[in-house]
Amino acid sequence: MKFLPFLPLALALSLPLSAQTAKGPTFGFSAQINAPLGNLKDDTDKTVGGGASFLVQWNLSGGHAIRPRLDLNVFNVSVYEPSHSNYRESRDLSAVGLGVDYLYYVGGMPKGLYLTAGAGATRWDLSYTTSDRVGNGFSSSYDRSKNTTSLSLAAGLGWQFTRVIGLEARFVHAPYKAFDLNNPTSTTRTDVNRDGDFLQLAATFRW
C-alpha cells in the first residue's frame, strides 16, 4: 500500500498522452469553504475551514474531461479550555493534496451541469499544543505534531456558468491519524484513526 501516495502523480503525468486528441489544457484555481463531518467535525469543534486549489483541465470529446489538481485546505484551530482552570490545549489541522478528477458534462459540452469523481493523495499536518496560564498569557507546556499521508476520494457535482466561472460541491474522504483527546487532562496521547470527511463548496475560475 506504500505506492498509493504516488498513484495520483503517475496518473497526472500520463494525462497529456491520453488527451492528445483534445485541445490544449485550460488552467484555473478554486476558492473553497469546507464543512467538517464526523471525526473531523469533533476535532475542529464544528468550525468551518477554507482552502484553495490549482486546477489543470483537459476537455475530451463527448462531455468528458480530466482535471489534475493541487489542493491546500486549512481548518480552524480547535481550543479546549476548561472553566476555572489555567490549562488550555489547541489543535491545528491543514491538508495538502495532489489528485485527479474525472468530469462528465451532462450536455455533452464543457458547460452547464457536470458530475465529478476523483482520487488522490492527501498529507495532513496536525499540531497539538498544551499550555498553562502565566500572568495574562499562556506558556507552552507540551507541543507535538503528526503527519499522515493517505489515499483520498471525492465525488460531487457542479455547474459551469461561463467558460471562466463555475460552482462545485464535493464530498471528500481523506483519513488521517490524530491524538486521542477523550481525556483532555491525560499526559498520554494515543494515536487514533479519523475519517477526515468534509463537504466542500468551491467557486472555480478558468482561463
Short mmCIF file of C-alpha atoms in Angstrom, two decimals:
data_model
loop_
_atom_site.label_atom_id
_atom_site.label_comp_id
_atom_site.label_asym_id
_atom_site.label_seq_id
_atom_site.Cartn_x
_atom_site.Cartn_y
_atom_site.Cartn_z
CA MET A 1 0.00 0.00 0.00
CA LYS A 2 3.03 2.30 0.19
CA PHE A 3 2.66 3.10 -3.52
CA LEU A 4 -0.75 4.74 -3.09
CA PRO A 5 0.51 8.30 -2.43
CA PHE A 6 2.34 8.20 -5.78
CA LEU A 7 -0.65 6.95 -7.81
CA PRO A 8 -2.22 10.38 -8.48
CA LEU A 9 1.14 11.76 -9.60
CA ALA A 10 1.59 8.92 -12.08
CA LEU A 11 -1.92 9.48 -13.41
CA ALA A 12 -1.36 13.21 -13.74
CA LEU A 13 1.85 12.69 -15.71
CA SER A 14 0.11 10.30 -18.10
CA LEU A 15 -2.87 12.55 -18.80
CA PRO A 16 -1.35 14.62 -21.63
CA LEU A 17 -0.74 11.40 -23.58
CA SER A 18 -4.32 10.23 -23.13
CA ALA A 19 -5.68 13.61 -24.21
CA GLN A 20 -3.74 14.01 -27.46
CA THR A 21 -6.94 14.31 -29.47
CA ALA A 22 -8.26 17.12 -27.26
CA LYS A 23 -7.47 20.80 -27.32
CA GLY A 24 -4.74 22.12 -25.05
CA PRO A 25 -5.41 22.30 -21.32
CA THR A 26 -7.07 25.16 -19.53
CA PHE A 27 -5.68 26.37 -16.21
CA GLY A 28 -7.55 27.69 -13.22
CA PHE A 29 -8.00 27.82 -9.49
CA SER A 30 -10.74 27.47 -6.93
CA ALA A 31 -11.50 29.09 -3.59
CA GLN A 32 -13.48 26.87 -1.21
CA ILE A 33 -15.08 26.55 2.16
CA ASN A 34 -15.04 23.19 3.94
CA ALA A 35 -17.71 21.96 6.35
CA PRO A 36 -16.19 19.16 8.52
CA LEU A 37 -18.15 15.97 9.19
CA GLY A 38 -17.82 13.11 11.66
CA ASN A 39 -14.45 12.85 13.42
CA LEU A 40 -13.13 15.97 11.70
CA LYS A 41 -16.11 17.92 12.99
CA ASP A 42 -15.24 16.82 16.53
CA ASP A 43 -11.55 17.65 16.12
CA THR A 44 -12.31 21.17 14.88
CA ASP A 45 -15.11 21.98 17.32
CA LYS A 46 -17.53 22.22 14.36
CA THR A 47 -15.68 25.16 12.82
CA VAL A 48 -15.63 25.67 9.05
CA GLY A 49 -12.33 25.60 7.17
CA GLY A 50 -11.17 27.16 3.93
CA GLY A 51 -8.79 26.46 1.09
CA ALA A 52 -7.64 26.97 -2.46
CA SER A 53 -6.75 24.68 -5.38
CA PHE A 54 -4.76 24.95 -8.59
CA LEU A 55 -6.50 23.17 -11.49
CA VAL A 56 -5.45 21.95 -14.95
CA GLN A 57 -8.23 20.60 -17.19
CA TRP A 58 -8.22 18.66 -20.46
CA ASN A 59 -11.63 18.65 -22.18
CA LEU A 60 -12.19 15.48 -24.20
CA SER A 61 -14.96 14.69 -26.66
CA GLY A 62 -18.47 13.75 -25.59
CA GLY A 63 -18.55 15.91 -22.47
CA HIS A 64 -15.71 14.08 -20.71
CA ALA A 65 -12.84 15.89 -19.01
CA ILE A 66 -9.80 15.10 -16.87
CA ARG A 67 -8.60 17.54 -14.22
CA PRO A 68 -5.40 17.19 -12.16
CA ARG A 69 -5.42 19.36 -9.04
CA LEU A 70 -3.26 20.61 -6.21
CA ASP A 71 -5.17 21.43 -3.02
CA LEU A 72 -4.45 23.30 0.19
CA ASN A 73 -7.12 23.22 2.91
CA VAL A 74 -6.83 24.65 6.41
CA PHE A 75 -9.15 24.09 9.35
CA ASN A 76 -9.54 26.49 12.21
CA VAL A 77 -7.74 25.94 15.47
CA SER A 78 -9.78 23.97 17.98
CA VAL A 79 -9.27 25.13 21.57
CA TYR A 80 -10.19 23.29 24.76
CA GLU A 81 -10.03 25.43 27.89
CA PRO A 82 -11.78 24.04 31.00
CA SER A 83 -13.60 26.54 33.15
CA HIS A 84 -11.94 27.55 36.41
CA SER A 85 -8.60 26.20 35.13
CA ASN A 86 -5.26 27.60 33.97
CA TYR A 87 -4.92 24.80 31.41
CA ARG A 88 -5.53 25.08 27.65
CA GLU A 89 -4.98 22.79 24.64
CA SER A 90 -5.35 23.51 20.94
CA ARG A 91 -5.29 21.66 17.62
CA ASP A 92 -4.46 22.99 14.17
CA LEU A 93 -5.20 20.97 11.01
CA SER A 94 -4.08 21.53 7.45
CA ALA A 95 -4.13 19.29 4.37
CA VAL A 96 -2.16 19.38 1.11
CA GLY A 97 -3.48 17.14 -1.66
CA LEU A 98 -2.49 16.04 -5.16
CA GLY A 99 -5.14 14.27 -7.21
CA VAL A 100 -7.01 13.74 -10.45
CA ASP A 101 -10.72 14.35 -11.13
CA TYR A 102 -12.93 12.93 -13.85
CA LEU A 103 -15.70 15.27 -15.02
CA TYR A 104 -18.74 14.44 -17.12
CA TYR A 105 -20.77 17.32 -18.58
CA VAL A 106 -24.36 16.15 -18.92
CA GLY A 107 -24.98 18.32 -22.02
CA GLY A 108 -22.01 16.88 -23.89
CA MET A 109 -20.10 20.19 -23.87
CA PRO A 110 -17.89 21.75 -21.13
CA LYS A 111 -20.68 23.95 -19.78
CA GLY A 112 -23.75 23.61 -17.58
CA LEU A 113 -24.26 20.70 -15.18
CA TYR A 114 -21.45 18.20 -14.63
CA LEU A 115 -20.67 15.27 -12.35
CA THR A 116 -17.24 14.65 -10.91
CA ALA A 117 -15.32 11.92 -9.09
CA GLY A 118 -11.67 11.89 -8.11
CA ALA A 119 -8.85 10.23 -6.22
CA GLY A 120 -5.58 11.49 -4.85
CA ALA A 121 -3.09 11.56 -2.02
CA THR A 122 -3.53 13.92 0.94
CA ARG A 123 -0.96 14.86 3.55
CA TRP A 124 -2.46 16.01 6.83
CA ASP A 125 -0.48 18.10 9.29
CA LEU A 126 -1.84 18.14 12.83
CA SER A 127 -0.28 20.20 15.58
CA TYR A 128 -1.24 19.72 19.21
CA THR A 129 -0.24 22.12 21.98
CA THR A 130 -0.98 22.33 25.69
CA SER A 131 -0.20 25.40 27.74
CA ASP A 132 -0.63 26.84 31.20
CA ARG A 133 -1.59 30.36 32.11
CA VAL A 134 1.25 32.55 33.28
CA GLY A 135 0.06 36.01 34.28
CA ASN A 136 -2.02 37.42 31.44
CA GLY A 137 -0.71 34.92 28.86
CA PHE A 138 -0.02 31.23 28.31
CA SER A 139 3.25 29.30 28.31
CA SER A 140 3.50 26.15 26.18
CA SER A 141 3.97 23.00 28.25
CA TYR A 142 3.61 20.33 25.52
CA ASP A 143 3.95 20.71 21.78
CA ARG A 144 3.66 17.85 19.30
CA SER A 145 2.84 17.44 15.62
CA LYS A 146 1.73 14.50 13.49
CA ASN A 147 1.82 13.96 9.73
CA THR A 148 -0.35 11.49 7.82
CA THR A 149 -0.42 10.72 4.09
CA SER A 150 -3.44 8.78 2.85
CA LEU A 151 -5.49 7.95 -0.22
CA SER A 152 -8.34 10.44 -0.65
CA LEU A 153 -11.59 10.05 -2.59
CA ALA A 154 -14.08 12.69 -3.71
CA ALA A 155 -17.39 12.91 -5.57
CA GLY A 156 -19.77 15.75 -6.37
CA LEU A 157 -21.44 17.90 -8.95
CA GLY A 158 -21.02 21.37 -10.35
CA TRP A 159 -22.30 23.97 -12.76
CA GLN A 160 -20.16 25.78 -15.32
CA PHE A 161 -21.88 29.16 -15.73
CA THR A 162 -19.46 30.59 -18.30
CA ARG A 163 -16.15 29.49 -19.78
CA VAL A 164 -14.46 31.14 -16.78
CA ILE A 165 -16.77 30.83 -13.75
CA GLY A 166 -18.21 27.71 -12.12
CA LEU A 167 -19.55 26.43 -8.80
CA GLU A 168 -18.88 22.97 -7.42
CA ALA A 169 -19.94 20.92 -4.38
CA ARG A 170 -17.94 17.84 -3.37
CA PHE A 171 -17.82 15.24 -0.63
CA VAL A 172 -14.21 14.47 0.31
CA HIS A 173 -12.94 11.47 2.27
CA ALA A 174 -9.29 11.78 3.37
CA PRO A 175 -8.40 9.75 6.50
CA TYR A 176 -5.76 10.88 8.97
CA LYS A 177 -4.33 9.96 12.35
CA ALA A 178 -4.81 12.13 15.42
CA PHE A 179 -4.22 12.08 19.14
CA ASP A 180 -6.85 10.57 21.41
CA LEU A 181 -8.19 13.58 23.28
CA ASN A 182 -11.11 11.89 25.04
CA ASN A 183 -9.34 12.51 28.33
CA PRO A 184 -8.08 16.09 27.99
CA THR A 185 -6.12 16.02 31.26
CA SER A 186 -4.15 12.87 30.40
CA THR A 187 -0.45 13.22 29.60
CA THR A 188 -0.56 10.05 27.45
CA ARG A 189 -1.57 10.63 23.82
CA THR A 190 -2.64 7.53 21.88
CA ASP A 191 -2.95 7.62 18.08
CA VAL A 192 -6.45 7.12 16.69
CA ASN A 193 -7.74 6.82 13.12
CA ARG A 194 -10.02 9.62 11.89
CA ASP A 195 -12.29 9.57 8.83
CA GLY A 196 -11.33 13.03 7.53
CA ASP A 197 -14.70 13.65 5.85
CA PHE A 198 -15.86 17.10 4.80
CA LEU A 199 -18.23 18.82 2.40
CA GLN A 200 -16.59 21.34 0.09
CA LEU A 201 -18.24 24.23 -1.75
CA ALA A 202 -15.89 25.76 -4.30
CA ALA A 203 -16.01 28.68 -6.73
CA THR A 204 -13.89 27.76 -9.76
CA PHE A 205 -12.18 30.09 -12.23
CA ARG A 206 -10.53 29.06 -15.53
CA TRP A 207 -8.56 30.91 -18.19
#
